[in-house]
Tab-separated table of C-alpha atoms and ligand atoms in Angstrom:
chain	number	residue	atom	x	y	z
A	250	MET	CA	89.601	-33.933	36.013
A	251	THR	CA	89.334	-32.116	32.676
A	252	ARG	CA	88.873	-28.374	33.234
A	253	VAL	CA	86.646	-26.646	30.707
A	254	GLY	CA	86.014	-22.915	30.249
A	255	VAL	CA	82.830	-22.001	28.347
A	256	ILE	CA	82.447	-18.472	26.970
A	257	GLY	CA	78.795	-17.405	26.680
A	258	CYS	CA	75.767	-18.876	28.435
A	259	GLY	CA	73.302	-18.863	25.516
A	260	THR	CA	71.895	-22.002	23.895
A	261	ALA	CA	75.224	-23.533	22.892
A	262	GLY	CA	77.153	-22.448	25.994
A	263	ALA	CA	74.625	-23.600	28.603
A	264	THR	CA	74.000	-26.922	26.823
A	265	SER	CA	77.672	-27.729	26.424
A	266	ALA	CA	78.336	-26.804	30.058
A	267	ILE	CA	75.674	-29.229	31.324
A	268	LEU	CA	76.662	-32.094	29.023
A	269	LEU	CA	80.414	-31.674	29.535
A	270	ALA	CA	79.887	-31.667	33.296
A	271	ARG	CA	77.866	-34.869	32.949
A	272	ALA	CA	80.760	-36.276	30.901
A	273	GLY	CA	82.932	-35.775	33.958
A	274	CYS	CA	84.486	-32.334	33.330
A	275	ASP	CA	84.791	-29.445	35.729
A	276	VAL	CA	83.133	-26.511	33.910
A	277	THR	CA	83.405	-22.737	34.394
A	278	VAL	CA	81.002	-20.592	32.332
A	279	LEU	CA	81.720	-16.904	31.722
A	280	GLU	CA	78.755	-14.851	30.523
A	281	ARG	CA	78.990	-11.181	29.566
A	282	VAL	CA	75.514	-10.093	30.675
A	283	ALA	CA	75.344	-9.385	34.417
A	284	GLU	CA	71.721	-10.458	34.807
A	285	PRO	CA	70.764	-12.515	31.764
A	286	LYS	CA	67.071	-12.149	30.870
A	287	PRO	CA	64.722	-14.245	28.742
A	288	ILE	CA	64.502	-11.977	25.689
A	289	GLY	CA	63.871	-12.649	21.991
A	290	ALA	CA	60.911	-13.790	19.912
A	291	GLY	CA	59.534	-17.058	18.632
A	292	ILE	CA	61.948	-19.741	17.490
A	293	MET	CA	61.355	-23.225	16.106
A	294	LEU	CA	62.604	-26.305	17.848
A	295	GLN	CA	63.075	-29.072	15.298
A	296	PRO	CA	63.250	-32.839	15.955
A	297	THR	CA	67.063	-32.540	16.161
A	298	GLY	CA	66.952	-29.881	18.874
A	299	GLN	CA	64.188	-31.779	20.670
A	300	ALA	CA	66.387	-34.889	20.792
A	301	VAL	CA	69.165	-32.940	22.510
A	302	LEU	CA	66.740	-31.455	25.027
A	303	ALA	CA	65.460	-34.973	25.702
A	304	ARG	CA	69.068	-36.032	26.419
A	305	LEU	CA	69.279	-33.143	28.883
A	306	GLY	CA	65.988	-34.173	30.509
A	307	LEU	CA	64.548	-30.759	29.619
A	308	LEU	CA	62.221	-31.536	26.730
A	309	ASP	CA	59.103	-31.952	28.871
A	310	PRO	CA	59.194	-28.525	30.557
A	311	ILE	CA	59.806	-26.916	27.172
A	312	ALA	CA	57.209	-28.926	25.257
A	313	THR	CA	54.618	-28.184	27.958
A	314	ARG	CA	54.957	-24.449	27.349
A	315	GLY	CA	55.669	-24.704	23.616
A	316	ALA	CA	53.213	-24.860	20.719
A	317	ARG	CA	53.112	-27.948	18.530
A	318	ILE	CA	53.772	-27.111	14.870
A	319	ASP	CA	52.726	-29.684	12.259
A	320	ARG	CA	53.212	-27.728	9.099
A	321	LEU	CA	54.997	-24.932	7.255
A	322	TRP	CA	52.603	-23.260	4.836
A	323	PHE	CA	54.021	-20.608	2.526
A	324	ARG	CA	51.724	-18.737	0.124
A	325	THR	CA	51.852	-15.744	-2.174
A	326	ASP	CA	49.742	-12.636	-1.610
A	327	ARG	CA	47.452	-13.994	-4.353
A	328	GLY	CA	46.722	-17.112	-2.337
A	329	ARG	CA	48.835	-19.531	-4.359
A	330	THR	CA	50.547	-22.188	-2.232
A	331	ILE	CA	54.309	-22.230	-2.781
A	332	VAL	CA	55.171	-24.931	-0.248
A	333	ASP	CA	53.014	-26.859	2.174
A	334	LEU	CA	55.270	-29.100	4.227
A	335	HIS	CA	53.859	-31.486	6.834
A	336	TYR	CA	56.378	-33.213	9.118
A	337	ALA	CA	54.121	-36.266	9.325
A	338	ALA	CA	54.443	-36.903	5.574
A	339	VAL	CA	57.984	-38.147	6.283
A	340	ASP	CA	57.748	-39.327	9.880
A	341	ARG	CA	54.567	-39.503	11.921
A	342	GLU	CA	56.569	-38.928	15.109
A	343	TRP	CA	57.979	-35.598	13.933
A	344	PHE	CA	56.691	-32.136	14.688
A	345	GLY	CA	58.172	-28.744	15.426
A	346	ILE	CA	57.769	-26.767	18.648
A	347	GLY	CA	57.176	-23.031	18.442
A	348	LEU	CA	58.518	-21.425	21.589
A	349	HIS	CA	59.687	-18.149	23.002
A	350	ARG	CA	63.482	-17.915	22.839
A	351	GLY	CA	63.300	-16.764	26.460
A	352	LEU	CA	61.794	-20.093	27.543
A	353	LEU	CA	64.691	-22.015	26.004
A	354	PHE	CA	67.152	-19.571	27.535
A	355	GLU	CA	65.757	-19.651	31.076
A	356	THR	CA	65.332	-23.454	31.066
A	357	LEU	CA	68.940	-24.045	29.988
A	358	TYR	CA	70.344	-21.275	32.167
A	359	THR	CA	68.572	-22.560	35.298
A	360	ALA	CA	69.704	-26.128	34.553
A	361	ALA	CA	73.316	-25.035	34.001
A	362	ARG	CA	73.374	-23.178	37.313
A	363	ALA	CA	71.917	-26.188	39.108
A	364	GLU	CA	74.320	-28.696	37.542
A	365	PRO	CA	76.995	-30.046	39.917
A	366	ARG	CA	80.481	-29.299	38.497
A	367	VAL	CA	79.238	-26.198	36.611
A	368	THR	CA	80.078	-22.724	37.942
A	369	VAL	CA	78.492	-19.781	36.131
A	370	HIS	CA	80.047	-16.310	36.420
A	371	THR	CA	77.947	-13.492	34.966
A	372	GLY	CA	79.066	-9.961	34.124
A	373	CYS	CA	82.317	-11.350	32.623
A	374	ASP	CA	83.032	-9.793	29.250
A	375	VAL	CA	85.693	-12.056	27.783
A	376	ARG	CA	88.280	-10.208	25.732
A	377	ASN	CA	91.157	-12.555	25.162
A	378	LEU	CA	92.634	-16.024	25.375
A	379	ARG	CA	96.178	-16.678	26.534
A	380	ARG	CA	97.949	-19.942	25.881
A	381	ASP	CA	100.898	-21.534	27.664
A	382	ASP	CA	102.425	-24.871	26.666
A	383	SER	CA	99.407	-26.993	27.419
A	384	HIS	CA	96.610	-24.837	28.772
A	385	THR	CA	94.429	-21.883	27.858
A	386	PHE	CA	93.557	-18.939	30.121
A	387	ILE	CA	90.599	-16.596	29.608
A	388	THR	CA	90.937	-12.856	30.227
A	389	CYS	CA	87.936	-10.620	30.923
A	390	GLU	CA	87.502	-6.909	30.332
A	391	ASP	CA	88.065	-6.102	34.036
A	392	GLY	CA	91.512	-7.722	33.806
A	393	SER	CA	90.573	-10.886	35.701
A	394	GLU	CA	92.013	-14.129	34.373
A	395	HIS	CA	90.316	-17.545	34.559
A	396	GLY	CA	92.001	-20.896	34.063
A	397	PRO	CA	94.054	-22.908	33.371
A	398	PHE	CA	91.676	-24.839	31.088
A	399	ASP	CA	92.283	-28.026	29.126
A	400	LEU	CA	89.425	-27.072	26.806
A	401	VAL	CA	87.849	-23.693	26.006
A	402	VAL	CA	84.437	-23.680	24.306
A	403	ILE	CA	83.698	-20.385	22.564
A	404	ALA	CA	79.915	-19.960	22.372
A	405	ASP	CA	79.631	-16.170	22.353
A	406	GLY	CA	77.090	-15.932	19.541
A	407	ALA	CA	76.853	-14.490	16.038
A	408	VAL	CA	78.761	-11.282	16.832
A	409	SER	CA	81.658	-13.154	18.437
A	410	GLU	CA	84.572	-10.839	19.067
A	411	LEU	CA	86.859	-13.781	19.780
A	412	ARG	CA	86.194	-15.134	16.290
A	413	THR	CA	87.760	-12.011	14.853
A	414	THR	CA	90.979	-12.643	16.763
A	415	ALA	CA	91.115	-16.368	15.870
A	416	GLY	CA	92.124	-15.658	12.263
A	417	THR	CA	90.132	-18.597	10.889
A	418	THR	CA	87.075	-16.707	9.664
A	419	LYS	CA	86.366	-17.173	5.976
A	420	ARG	CA	83.152	-15.188	5.831
A	421	ASP	CA	81.493	-12.845	8.324
A	422	ALA	CA	78.906	-10.587	6.777
A	423	ALA	CA	75.648	-9.070	7.927
A	424	TYR	CA	72.730	-9.947	5.650
A	425	PRO	CA	71.318	-6.823	3.995
A	426	TRP	CA	67.840	-7.840	5.173
A	427	GLY	CA	66.506	-8.526	8.649
A	428	ALA	CA	63.103	-8.831	10.298
A	429	LEU	CA	60.838	-6.795	12.503
A	430	TRP	CA	59.222	-8.889	15.197
A	431	PHE	CA	56.535	-8.502	17.793
A	432	VAL	CA	55.190	-11.000	20.349
A	433	THR	CA	51.780	-10.743	21.954
A	434	ASP	CA	48.988	-12.770	23.569
A	435	ASP	CA	46.764	-14.902	21.367
A	436	ARG	CA	44.044	-15.606	23.941
A	437	ASP	CA	41.619	-17.155	21.450
A	438	ALA	CA	44.346	-19.316	19.876
A	439	VAL	CA	43.736	-17.851	16.419
A	440	PHE	CA	47.123	-19.118	15.245
A	441	THR	CA	47.796	-22.785	15.894
A	442	ARG	CA	49.716	-25.748	14.558
A	443	GLU	CA	51.483	-24.056	11.624
A	444	LEU	CA	54.235	-21.638	10.725
A	445	TYR	CA	52.334	-19.505	8.239
A	446	GLN	CA	54.128	-17.242	5.785
A	447	ILE	CA	53.117	-15.022	2.898
A	448	GLY	CA	55.606	-13.724	0.331
A	449	VAL	CA	55.163	-10.977	-2.209
A	450	ARG	CA	57.898	-11.811	-4.686
A	451	ALA	CA	61.106	-11.742	-2.620
A	452	HIS	CA	60.715	-8.220	-1.253
A	453	ARG	CA	57.899	-8.823	1.245
A	454	LEU	CA	57.737	-11.638	3.757
A	455	TYR	CA	55.133	-11.904	6.470
A	456	GLY	CA	55.230	-14.713	9.011
A	457	VAL	CA	53.326	-15.769	12.077
A	458	LEU	CA	54.459	-18.453	14.535
A	459	PRO	CA	52.465	-19.815	17.487
A	460	THR	CA	54.959	-19.352	20.313
A	461	GLY	CA	53.454	-21.406	23.148
A	462	LYS	CA	52.902	-19.808	26.541
A	463	GLY	CA	56.004	-17.621	26.530
A	464	ALA	CA	58.798	-17.630	29.062
A	465	LEU	CA	58.068	-19.061	32.539
A	466	SER	CA	59.116	-15.796	34.127
A	467	SER	CA	56.273	-14.026	32.269
A	468	GLY	CA	54.022	-15.581	34.932
A	469	SER	CA	51.296	-16.086	32.339
A	470	ASP	CA	49.818	-19.217	30.766
A	471	THR	CA	48.149	-17.372	27.910
A	472	PRO	CA	49.280	-18.519	24.430
A	473	VAL	CA	51.441	-16.010	22.593
A	474	VAL	CA	52.161	-15.511	18.925
A	475	SER	CA	55.139	-13.980	17.093
A	476	LEU	CA	54.690	-11.729	14.086
A	477	PHE	CA	57.632	-11.341	11.676
A	478	TRP	CA	57.970	-8.808	8.873
A	479	SER	CA	60.967	-8.782	6.577
A	480	LEU	CA	62.712	-5.471	5.850
A	481	PRO	CA	66.048	-4.360	4.356
A	482	ALA	CA	68.249	-2.892	7.078
A	483	HIS	CA	68.645	0.366	5.153
A	484	GLU	CA	64.840	0.901	5.235
A	485	VAL	CA	64.415	0.542	8.994
A	486	GLU	CA	64.964	4.236	9.765
A	487	ALA	CA	62.443	5.257	7.096
A	488	TRP	CA	59.994	2.680	8.485
A	489	ARG	CA	60.417	4.118	11.987
A	490	ALA	CA	59.992	7.675	10.718
A	491	GLY	CA	56.801	6.802	8.837
A	492	GLY	CA	53.335	6.311	10.303
A	493	LEU	CA	52.351	2.896	11.594
A	494	GLU	CA	48.937	2.871	9.951
A	495	ALA	CA	50.102	2.399	6.347
A	496	TRP	CA	52.308	-0.522	7.421
A	497	LYS	CA	49.525	-2.073	9.487
A	498	ALA	CA	47.145	-1.776	6.543
A	499	GLU	CA	49.625	-3.580	4.307
A	500	VAL	CA	50.051	-6.418	6.827
A	501	ARG	CA	46.292	-6.652	7.451
A	502	THR	CA	45.607	-6.925	3.715
A	503	LEU	CA	47.918	-9.928	3.520
A	504	ASP	CA	46.324	-11.698	6.497
A	505	PRO	CA	43.165	-10.176	8.026
A	506	ARG	CA	43.418	-12.571	11.031
A	507	ILE	CA	46.407	-10.582	12.310
A	508	GLY	CA	44.210	-7.529	13.053
A	509	PHE	CA	44.027	-8.133	16.828
A	510	VAL	CA	47.843	-8.311	16.989
A	511	LEU	CA	48.280	-5.078	15.043
A	512	ASP	CA	45.696	-3.336	17.244
A	513	ARG	CA	48.110	-3.764	20.191
A	514	ILE	CA	50.927	-1.906	18.430
A	515	ASP	CA	50.792	1.836	18.932
A	516	SER	CA	54.486	2.695	18.837
A	517	HIS	CA	57.437	1.651	16.699
A	518	ASP	CA	59.325	1.036	19.957
A	519	GLN	CA	57.243	-2.068	20.654
A	520	ILE	CA	58.763	-3.704	17.600
A	521	THR	CA	62.327	-5.018	17.466
A	522	PHE	CA	64.432	-5.220	14.339
A	523	ALA	CA	66.748	-8.258	14.219
A	524	ARG	CA	69.623	-8.582	11.769
A	525	TYR	CA	71.479	-11.769	11.051
A	526	ARG	CA	74.961	-12.721	9.986
A	527	ASP	CA	76.435	-15.243	7.623
A	528	VAL	CA	79.504	-16.735	9.283
A	529	GLN	CA	81.838	-19.365	7.924
A	530	MET	CA	85.114	-20.468	9.509
A	531	THR	CA	87.903	-22.435	7.861
A	532	ARG	CA	88.445	-24.283	11.161
A	533	TRP	CA	86.380	-24.484	14.337
A	534	CYS	CA	89.038	-26.063	16.545
A	535	ASP	CA	92.625	-25.324	17.401
A	536	ARG	CA	94.790	-26.534	20.294
A	537	GLY	CA	92.205	-26.997	23.010
A	538	VAL	CA	89.845	-24.271	21.762
A	539	VAL	CA	86.582	-24.841	19.855
A	540	PHE	CA	83.927	-22.490	18.433
A	541	ILE	CA	80.339	-23.771	18.522
A	542	GLY	CA	76.826	-22.427	17.832
A	543	ASP	CA	76.318	-19.076	16.131
A	544	ALA	CA	79.920	-18.075	16.918
A	545	ALA	CA	81.060	-20.807	14.522
A	546	HIS	CA	78.334	-20.740	11.869
A	547	ALA	CA	75.660	-18.045	12.236
A	548	THR	CA	73.091	-18.099	9.433
A	549	SER	CA	69.905	-16.266	8.536
A	550	PRO	CA	66.842	-17.806	10.245
A	551	GLN	CA	65.344	-18.806	6.870
A	552	LEU	CA	65.486	-22.528	7.670
A	553	GLY	CA	64.822	-22.031	11.393
A	554	GLN	CA	67.887	-24.002	12.482
A	555	GLY	CA	70.005	-21.626	14.645
A	556	ALA	CA	69.091	-22.877	18.114
A	557	ASN	CA	68.866	-26.492	16.873
A	558	LEU	CA	72.356	-26.485	15.371
A	559	ALA	CA	73.684	-24.929	18.591
A	560	LEU	CA	72.069	-27.702	20.663
A	561	VAL	CA	73.428	-30.427	18.375
A	562	ASP	CA	76.940	-28.901	18.390
A	563	ALA	CA	76.976	-28.947	22.185
A	564	CYS	CA	75.710	-32.521	22.368
A	565	VAL	CA	78.177	-33.859	19.797
A	566	LEU	CA	81.061	-32.003	21.460
A	567	ALA	CA	80.299	-33.519	24.868
A	568	ASP	CA	80.013	-36.985	23.328
A	569	CYS	CA	83.348	-36.554	21.533
A	570	VAL	CA	85.018	-35.479	24.776
A	571	ARG	CA	83.499	-38.409	26.601
A	572	VAL	CA	84.746	-41.066	24.173
A	573	SER	CA	88.171	-39.627	23.251
A	574	PRO	CA	91.439	-40.284	25.069
A	575	THR	CA	92.630	-36.657	24.757
A	576	ILE	CA	91.132	-33.230	24.094
A	577	ASP	CA	93.000	-32.977	20.785
A	578	ALA	CA	91.465	-36.270	19.669
A	579	ALA	CA	88.034	-35.126	20.863
A	580	LEU	CA	88.229	-31.891	18.849
A	581	GLU	CA	89.391	-33.719	15.749
A	582	LEU	CA	86.466	-36.106	16.089
A	583	TYR	CA	84.092	-33.192	16.703
A	584	ALA	CA	85.208	-31.367	13.542
A	585	ARG	CA	84.789	-34.533	11.477
A	586	SER	CA	81.401	-35.343	13.007
A	587	ARG	CA	79.915	-31.888	12.418
A	588	ARG	CA	81.343	-31.154	8.946
A	589	LEU	CA	78.637	-32.497	6.603
A	590	HIS	CA	75.609	-31.480	8.647
A	591	LEU	CA	76.788	-27.919	9.225
A	592	ARG	CA	78.045	-27.472	5.678
A	593	TYR	CA	74.662	-28.490	4.264
A	594	TYR	CA	72.658	-26.060	6.435
A	595	GLN	CA	75.076	-23.197	5.901
A	596	LYS	CA	75.006	-23.636	2.131
A	597	MET	CA	71.255	-24.145	1.895
A	598	THR	CA	70.498	-21.132	4.061
A	599	ARG	CA	72.898	-18.908	2.130
A	600	TRP	CA	71.439	-20.126	-1.144
A	601	LEU	CA	67.762	-19.904	-0.172
A	602	THR	CA	67.684	-16.594	1.698
A	603	PRO	CA	67.650	-14.322	-1.399
A	604	PHE	CA	64.613	-16.239	-2.712
A	605	PHE	CA	62.714	-14.961	0.327
A	606	GLN	CA	64.472	-11.736	1.275
A	607	SER	CA	65.900	-9.659	-1.555
A	608	ASP	CA	65.036	-7.024	-4.139
A	609	SER	CA	65.367	-9.531	-6.957
A	610	ARG	CA	62.183	-9.759	-9.039
A	611	PHE	CA	63.692	-12.729	-10.861
A	612	LEU	CA	64.330	-14.841	-7.734
A	613	GLY	CA	60.826	-14.178	-6.414
A	614	TRP	CA	59.369	-15.178	-9.765
A	615	LEU	CA	61.583	-18.258	-9.997
A	616	ARG	CA	60.590	-19.328	-6.461
A	617	ASP	CA	56.890	-18.936	-7.202
A	618	TRP	CA	57.159	-21.152	-10.290
A	619	THR	CA	59.589	-23.836	-9.211
A	620	PHE	CA	58.875	-24.459	-5.523
A	621	PRO	CA	55.213	-25.497	-6.078
A	622	ILE	CA	56.407	-28.043	-8.653
A	623	ALA	CA	58.994	-29.438	-6.204
A	624	ASN	CA	56.277	-29.496	-3.532
A	625	LYS	CA	54.214	-31.865	-5.717
A	626	ILE	CA	57.051	-34.326	-6.434
A	627	PRO	CA	57.186	-36.638	-3.383
A	628	PRO	CA	60.976	-37.202	-3.219
A	629	LEU	CA	61.662	-33.460	-3.520
A	630	ARG	CA	58.893	-32.570	-1.081
A	631	ASP	CA	60.210	-35.135	1.394
A	632	HIS	CA	63.692	-33.712	1.055
A	633	MET	CA	62.326	-30.240	1.886
A	634	ILE	CA	60.587	-31.677	4.960
A	635	LYS	CA	63.767	-33.435	6.100
A	636	THR	CA	65.683	-30.195	5.581
A	637	MET	CA	63.127	-28.373	7.719
A	638	ALA	CA	63.387	-31.090	10.404
A	639	GLY	CA	67.155	-30.567	10.582
A	640	VAL	CA	68.261	-34.074	9.617
A	641	CYS	CA	69.884	-33.626	6.179
A	642	THR	CA	73.587	-33.804	5.464
A	643	GLY	CA	73.283	-33.262	1.691
A	644	PHE	CA	70.917	-33.742	-1.235
A	645	VAL	CA	71.572	-37.442	-1.148
A	646	GLY	CA	73.292	-39.593	1.407
A	647	ARG	CA	72.773	-40.475	4.971
A	648	ARG	CA	70.257	-38.759	7.183
A	649	PHE	CA	71.861	-37.020	10.137
A	650	GLU	CA	71.305	-39.161	13.202
A	651	LEU	CA	71.767	-37.815	16.662
A	652	PRO	CA	74.435	-39.896	18.334
A	653	ALA	CA	72.967	-42.379	20.759
A	654	ALA	CA	73.846	-41.709	24.390
A	655	PRO	CA	77.439	-42.902	24.784
A	656	LYS	CA	77.900	-46.167	26.598
A	657	VAL	CA	81.372	-45.519	28.029
A	658	GLY	CA	81.868	-43.649	31.297
A	659	PRO	CA	83.336	-40.202	31.910
A	660	MET	CA	86.606	-39.511	30.119
A	661	PRO	CA	89.833	-39.711	32.124
A	662	SER	CA	91.764	-36.512	32.807
A	663	ASN	CA	94.135	-35.418	30.073
B	106	FAD	C1	69.239	-11.396	22.653
B	106	FAD	C2	69.037	-12.458	21.609
B	106	FAD	C3	67.774	-12.629	21.011
B	106	FAD	C4	67.601	-13.605	20.024
B	106	FAD	N1	66.348	-13.749	19.504
B	106	FAD	C5	66.139	-14.719	18.587
B	106	FAD	C6	64.854	-14.913	18.080
B	106	FAD	O1	63.920	-14.224	18.465
B	106	FAD	N2	64.672	-15.888	17.142
B	106	FAD	C7	65.711	-16.692	16.715
B	106	FAD	O2	65.526	-17.587	15.868
B	106	FAD	N3	66.953	-16.530	17.189
B	106	FAD	C8	67.183	-15.566	18.116
B	106	FAD	N4	68.425	-15.401	18.608
B	106	FAD	C9	69.471	-16.286	18.100
B	106	FAD	C10	69.344	-17.654	18.687
B	106	FAD	O3	69.091	-17.574	20.050
B	106	FAD	C11	70.672	-18.350	18.342
B	106	FAD	O4	70.728	-18.608	16.935
B	106	FAD	C12	70.838	-19.672	18.950
B	106	FAD	O5	70.268	-19.757	20.190
B	106	FAD	C13	72.328	-20.010	18.933
B	106	FAD	O6	72.832	-19.920	20.247
B	106	FAD	P1	74.302	-19.502	20.642
B	106	FAD	O7	74.474	-20.029	22.016
B	106	FAD	O8	75.275	-19.889	19.607
B	106	FAD	O9	74.295	-17.918	20.677
B	106	FAD	P2	73.477	-16.941	21.642
B	106	FAD	O10	72.177	-17.552	22.035
B	106	FAD	O11	73.477	-15.638	20.939
B	106	FAD	O12	74.366	-16.854	22.971
B	106	FAD	C14	75.605	-16.196	23.020
B	106	FAD	C15	75.874	-15.827	24.469
B	106	FAD	O13	77.214	-15.359	24.588
B	106	FAD	C16	77.234	-14.187	25.386
B	106	FAD	N5	78.421	-13.413	25.030
B	106	FAD	C17	78.629	-12.703	23.899
B	106	FAD	N6	79.842	-12.131	23.912
B	106	FAD	C18	80.433	-12.488	25.073
B	106	FAD	C19	81.691	-12.194	25.658
B	106	FAD	N7	82.594	-11.434	25.062
B	106	FAD	N8	81.986	-12.727	26.889
B	106	FAD	C20	81.074	-13.522	27.540
B	106	FAD	N9	79.858	-13.814	27.013
B	106	FAD	C21	79.538	-13.307	25.796
B	106	FAD	C22	75.921	-13.510	25.058
B	106	FAD	O14	75.560	-12.595	26.066
B	106	FAD	C23	74.979	-14.705	24.964
B	106	FAD	O15	74.444	-15.056	26.214
B	106	FAD	C24	68.669	-14.424	19.592
B	106	FAD	C25	69.931	-14.244	20.188
B	106	FAD	C26	70.119	-13.287	21.198
B	106	FAD	C27	71.473	-13.130	21.878
């Protein structure tokens, strides 16, 4: 039986563990956090990510607690619509799901632990890989060694320390801007059905995402909503040192509906600042080792694809392992299968982010004049919707299709 070691039990790690086990592998997952908890804010599950969850049999529990999103509506502070993208304009079956990251985490984590042939070890901070002629061993901070493995899946997230040692990183930079976020109850369902954003040139970005009913472990069925506020990292300290009232007034002026959310904030400590990285590797795979998810290609959340790309990576990897005669062949097939899709989203996110989060007056101005025109031209508008849905592989060319469930049985041992 093929022995697989998975490093990290986040979105990519847990999903690949479940699907590789179902492909016939014996899987050991090593997660750094001793007692992983459902933390984070609202994230968007696109049709691509939903398809993978459906393959896992986990879409229903997530959709039941998620919030259906039909539209992305982005306006300026003067009320001018910059883009108004409805999934249904391209495909009536499509929609997004706004959900708490914690719900996705706890659903996948619970499923991974329950999966036969998956063993999850927590509190294992992986530090190193060691290779002999044909296998890889994983070393943790406490000196323990796990293995031998025929395949090691590195899914340790955007700040992957193992990526640094792999020597195949082309770009690994923190974006100068990040976002403050806050999640709270929206008992009266004030915010529904849309991801709503307001931009003031490129230097202010306000966003609000219906986030479903939160994580299961919250024990509550009340709808929650996530508030996002863009800020350069170097201004966070000044923001924390300042009073909250001036900031609240600025947010309330942009969207008076948010008042009840702001009324629940009485300390800066209730608000988390998240930074993101831009990661590009020259190669994701090498001799029985593969990087997937944020570890391989972290981006800013501008296009809302992070968790979706991680889910697709894991699904494609398991399918490649299932249909290939050897691990080397599976990794070659994986790299080929993921190249176009990942390259498109990495490039688009890198290119678009400064239009929404930067000090550039010019880019904000350019966005406000050109995007509304594109939004009115059906082929361009449809392309933006497909990009949002996660199915593009380029400006032209084939739509990314999730591979159909493989028809062949589990792969033989290497
Ligand atoms: C705490 C947290 C909060 C987040 N909140 C949001 C959010 O609100 N909105 C959003 O869009 N995205 C958020 N993200 C990012 C989003 O979850 C990811 O883009 C997406 O899920 C990709 O998943 P991933 O599995 O590649 O990485 P992650 O989900 O980051 O998972 C990586 C896992 O690897 C583990 N790990 C790291 N280093 C080691 C090590 N050395 N040894 C063993 N295990 C290790 C981590 O503990 C983690 O469980 C958050 C990520 C984290 C970790």
